[in-house]
Amino acid sequence: MTPKRKQKLYVILGLVALAAIAVGLTLYALRANINLFFSPVQIAAGDAPYERQIRAGGMVKEGSVSRNRDSLDVEFTVTDYVDDLRVHYSGILPDLFREGQGVVVVGQLQHDGYLKADQVLARHDENYMPPEVAQALEEAGYSPADYQAKAAEVGKRLEAEGDGASQN
């Protein structure tokens, strides 16, 4: 091999190595920003990583919301009507947050089995289901339409109870 060809080979190998390092560093940096979606079924099965940012979603279980009177701390349960996930959140909840409605929470799954939420996102009407929740339910073998009907039923019952309580 001539010295000129050897020099070209080293330059090409150097460029390939630099490109590989750049791609590797980029993927490593992006890995920290990815937050995958998990349903309560997947979390109960152990598919979700602990202490990494994830998204979880489902319906707020009826009768599960517990608020601390001295702070903004709230505990509630997210369910897909198969498995439940306890959620701890400190902050102001969205106006549309209520029992029987769909939510997506962003936070870290703790080893104690609960999710410490940094953000709570509520859906905008009773017919909407976040796409991730619908897909996770379908993958688990359940029909999202069944859960939407159940959520509508719970919502109507809660509204009726609210109307009865306001008349007293």
mmCIF file of C-alpha atoms in Angstrom:
data_model
loop_
_atom_site.group_PDB
_atom_site.id
_atom_site.type_symbol
_atom_site.label_atom_id
_atom_site.label_comp_id
_atom_site.label_asym_id
_atom_site.label_seq_id
_atom_site.Cartn_x
_atom_site.Cartn_y
_atom_site.Cartn_z
ATOM 1 C CA MET A 1 0.000 0.000 0.000
ATOM 2 C CA THR A 2 1.368 3.357 -0.974
ATOM 3 C CA PRO A 3 1.760 6.115 1.627
ATOM 4 C CA LYS A 4 -0.895 8.213 -0.150
ATOM 5 C CA ARG A 5 -3.473 5.370 0.011
ATOM 6 C CA LYS A 6 -2.549 4.682 3.627
ATOM 7 C CA GLN A 7 -3.150 8.345 4.490
ATOM 8 C CA LYS A 8 -6.592 8.292 2.752
ATOM 9 C CA LEU A 9 -7.506 5.101 4.634
ATOM 10 C CA TYR A 10 -6.624 6.716 7.987
ATOM 11 C CA VAL A 11 -8.647 9.829 7.144
ATOM 12 C CA ILE A 12 -11.686 7.745 6.150
ATOM 13 C CA LEU A 13 -11.403 5.545 9.268
ATOM 14 C CA GLY A 14 -11.069 8.674 11.415
ATOM 15 C CA LEU A 15 -14.192 10.231 9.881
ATOM 16 C CA VAL A 16 -16.184 7.011 10.361
ATOM 17 C CA ALA A 17 -15.034 6.825 13.990
ATOM 18 C CA LEU A 18 -15.994 10.471 14.615
ATOM 19 C CA ALA A 19 -19.402 9.932 13.007
ATOM 20 C CA ALA A 20 -19.987 6.830 15.169
ATOM 21 C CA ILE A 21 -19.034 8.748 18.312
ATOM 22 C CA ALA A 22 -21.346 11.641 17.358
ATOM 23 C CA VAL A 23 -24.275 9.284 16.724
ATOM 24 C CA GLY A 24 -23.594 7.429 19.978
ATOM 25 C CA LEU A 25 -23.489 10.628 22.033
ATOM 26 C CA THR A 26 -26.661 11.928 20.384
ATOM 27 C CA LEU A 27 -28.555 8.719 21.127
ATOM 28 C CA TYR A 28 -27.297 8.736 24.708
ATOM 29 C CA ALA A 29 -28.476 12.331 25.198
ATOM 30 C CA LEU A 30 -31.894 11.609 23.674
ATOM 31 C CA ARG A 31 -32.355 8.529 25.842
ATOM 32 C CA ALA A 32 -32.804 10.722 28.908
ATOM 33 C CA ASN A 33 -35.580 12.734 27.205
ATOM 34 C CA ILE A 34 -37.675 9.788 26.051
ATOM 35 C CA ASN A 35 -40.671 9.018 28.230
ATOM 36 C CA LEU A 36 -42.532 5.953 27.072
ATOM 37 C CA PHE A 37 -46.207 5.282 27.768
ATOM 38 C CA PHE A 38 -47.279 2.400 30.020
ATOM 39 C CA SER A 39 -50.744 1.286 31.062
ATOM 40 C CA PRO A 40 -51.461 0.007 34.600
ATOM 41 C CA VAL A 41 -51.509 -3.553 33.179
ATOM 42 C CA GLN A 42 -47.997 -3.131 31.798
ATOM 43 C CA ILE A 43 -46.745 -1.543 35.012
ATOM 44 C CA ALA A 44 -48.213 -4.369 37.106
ATOM 45 C CA ALA A 45 -46.518 -6.872 34.774
ATOM 46 C CA GLY A 46 -43.169 -5.186 35.499
ATOM 47 C CA ASP A 47 -42.619 -3.750 32.007
ATOM 48 C CA ALA A 48 -42.030 -0.167 33.203
ATOM 49 C CA PRO A 49 -38.608 1.003 34.416
ATOM 50 C CA TYR A 50 -38.212 2.321 37.955
ATOM 51 C CA GLU A 51 -37.075 5.877 38.686
ATOM 52 C CA ARG A 52 -37.099 6.958 35.026
ATOM 53 C CA GLN A 53 -39.490 9.434 33.465
ATOM 54 C CA ILE A 54 -42.519 7.591 32.034
ATOM 55 C CA ARG A 55 -46.095 8.362 31.066
ATOM 56 C CA ALA A 56 -48.950 6.297 32.437
ATOM 57 C CA GLY A 57 -52.614 6.621 31.675
ATOM 58 C CA GLY A 58 -56.067 5.338 32.314
ATOM 59 C CA MET A 59 -59.170 6.386 34.173
ATOM 60 C CA VAL A 60 -59.219 7.987 37.620
ATOM 61 C CA LYS A 61 -60.745 5.326 39.855
ATOM 62 C CA GLU A 62 -63.984 6.343 41.497
ATOM 63 C CA GLY A 63 -63.571 7.122 45.213
ATOM 64 C CA SER A 64 -59.773 7.103 45.071
ATOM 65 C CA VAL A 65 -58.956 10.831 45.152
ATOM 66 C CA SER A 66 -57.471 11.904 48.479
ATOM 67 C CA ARG A 67 -56.397 15.509 49.016
ATOM 68 C CA ASN A 68 -54.194 16.827 51.814
ATOM 69 C CA ARG A 69 -55.941 19.841 53.378
ATOM 70 C CA ASP A 70 -52.654 21.507 54.400
ATOM 71 C CA SER A 71 -50.868 21.309 51.047
ATOM 72 C CA LEU A 72 -51.381 20.723 47.342
ATOM 73 C CA ASP A 73 -50.603 17.000 47.700
ATOM 74 C CA VAL A 74 -53.099 14.682 46.036
ATOM 75 C CA GLU A 75 -53.193 10.901 45.856
ATOM 76 C CA PHE A 76 -55.403 9.028 43.434
ATOM 77 C CA THR A 77 -55.559 5.761 41.566
ATOM 78 C CA VAL A 78 -55.355 5.369 37.801
ATOM 79 C CA THR A 79 -57.020 2.234 36.513
ATOM 80 C CA ASP A 80 -57.646 0.466 33.257
ATOM 81 C CA TYR A 81 -60.280 -1.623 35.081
ATOM 82 C CA VAL A 82 -57.837 -4.536 35.095
ATOM 83 C CA ASP A 83 -54.989 -3.219 37.262
ATOM 84 C CA ASP A 84 -54.560 -0.082 39.354
ATOM 85 C CA LEU A 85 -51.684 2.363 39.777
ATOM 86 C CA ARG A 86 -51.395 4.655 42.799
ATOM 87 C CA VAL A 87 -50.298 8.187 41.905
ATOM 88 C CA HIS A 88 -48.861 10.861 44.222
ATOM 89 C CA TYR A 89 -48.941 14.410 42.865
ATOM 90 C CA SER A 90 -48.093 17.739 44.421
ATOM 91 C CA GLY A 91 -49.502 20.701 42.566
ATOM 92 C CA ILE A 92 -52.641 22.178 41.079
ATOM 93 C CA LEU A 93 -54.714 19.634 39.169
ATOM 94 C CA PRO A 94 -56.265 20.509 35.790
ATOM 95 C CA ASP A 95 -59.833 21.844 35.888
ATOM 96 C CA LEU A 96 -61.107 18.798 33.999
ATOM 97 C CA PHE A 97 -59.587 16.317 36.461
ATOM 98 C CA ARG A 98 -62.221 14.245 38.275
ATOM 99 C CA GLU A 99 -63.099 10.689 39.144
ATOM 100 C CA GLY A 100 -64.176 8.515 36.236
ATOM 101 C CA GLN A 101 -62.280 10.602 33.680
ATOM 102 C CA GLY A 102 -59.211 9.717 31.646
ATOM 103 C CA VAL A 103 -55.803 11.086 32.579
ATOM 104 C CA VAL A 104 -52.206 10.764 31.520
ATOM 105 C CA VAL A 105 -49.625 11.278 34.266
ATOM 106 C CA VAL A 106 -45.940 11.979 33.699
ATOM 107 C CA GLY A 107 -43.543 10.979 36.442
ATOM 108 C CA GLN A 108 -41.289 8.331 37.933
ATOM 109 C CA LEU A 109 -42.343 4.878 39.055
ATOM 110 C CA GLN A 110 -41.086 4.232 42.581
ATOM 111 C CA HIS A 111 -40.010 0.887 44.042
ATOM 112 C CA ASP A 112 -42.928 1.126 46.512
ATOM 113 C CA GLY A 113 -45.307 0.602 43.580
ATOM 114 C CA TYR A 114 -46.624 4.129 43.149
ATOM 115 C CA LEU A 115 -45.943 6.766 40.526
ATOM 116 C CA LYS A 116 -44.606 10.125 41.711
ATOM 117 C CA ALA A 117 -46.173 12.432 39.156
ATOM 118 C CA ASP A 118 -44.624 15.667 37.927
ATOM 119 C CA GLN A 119 -47.497 16.449 35.579
ATOM 120 C CA VAL A 120 -51.169 15.439 35.288
ATOM 121 C CA LEU A 121 -52.963 15.829 31.959
ATOM 122 C CA ALA A 122 -56.758 15.504 31.845
ATOM 123 C CA ARG A 123 -58.790 14.797 28.750
ATOM 124 C CA HIS A 124 -61.118 17.387 27.349
ATOM 125 C CA ASP A 125 -64.440 15.514 27.121
ATOM 126 C CA GLU A 126 -66.029 12.216 28.067
ATOM 127 C CA ASN A 127 -65.725 10.738 24.569
ATOM 128 C CA TYR A 128 -61.980 11.325 24.284
ATOM 129 C CA MET A 129 -59.428 8.709 25.238
ATOM 130 C CA PRO A 130 -55.705 9.436 24.882
ATOM 131 C CA PRO A 131 -54.342 7.457 21.916
ATOM 132 C CA GLU A 132 -51.730 5.782 24.118
ATOM 133 C CA VAL A 133 -54.407 4.551 26.523
ATOM 134 C CA ALA A 134 -56.551 3.213 23.672
ATOM 135 C CA GLN A 135 -53.580 1.411 22.094
ATOM 136 C CA ALA A 136 -52.452 -0.082 25.415
ATOM 137 C CA LEU A 137 -55.960 -1.363 26.099
ATOM 138 C CA GLU A 138 -56.166 -2.925 22.633
ATOM 139 C CA GLU A 139 -52.785 -4.600 23.092
ATOM 140 C CA ALA A 140 -53.978 -6.013 26.414
ATOM 141 C CA GLY A 141 -57.028 -7.450 24.616
ATOM 142 C CA TYR A 142 -59.617 -4.963 25.842
ATOM 143 C CA SER A 143 -61.888 -2.668 23.856
ATOM 144 C CA PRO A 144 -61.445 1.070 24.459
ATOM 145 C CA ALA A 145 -65.118 1.560 23.585
ATOM 146 C CA ASP A 146 -66.093 -0.474 26.657
ATOM 147 C CA TYR A 147 -64.035 1.817 28.885
ATOM 148 C CA GLN A 148 -65.418 4.946 27.276
ATOM 149 C CA ALA A 149 -68.946 3.696 27.951
ATOM 150 C CA LYS A 150 -68.008 2.860 31.542
ATOM 151 C CA ALA A 151 -66.385 6.294 31.992
ATOM 152 C CA ALA A 152 -69.519 7.997 30.651
ATOM 153 C CA GLU A 153 -71.632 5.957 33.065
ATOM 154 C CA VAL A 154 -69.415 6.902 36.029
ATOM 155 C CA GLY A 155 -69.420 10.553 34.934
ATOM 156 C CA LYS A 156 -73.228 10.658 34.762
ATOM 157 C CA ARG A 157 -73.517 8.977 38.164
ATOM 158 C CA LEU A 158 -71.075 11.460 39.730
ATOM 159 C CA GLU A 159 -72.942 14.396 38.164
ATOM 160 C CA ALA A 160 -76.242 13.027 39.498
ATOM 161 C CA GLU A 161 -74.722 12.626 42.972
ATOM 162 C CA GLY A 162 -73.330 16.174 42.725
ATOM 163 C CA ASP A 163 -76.764 17.537 41.780
ATOM 164 C CA GLY A 164 -78.363 15.636 44.679
ATOM 165 C CA ALA A 165 -75.778 16.970 47.117
ATOM 166 C CA SER A 166 -76.226 20.568 45.911
ATOM 167 C CA GLN A 167 -80.004 20.369 46.435
ATOM 168 C CA ASN A 168 -79.554 19.379 50.106
#
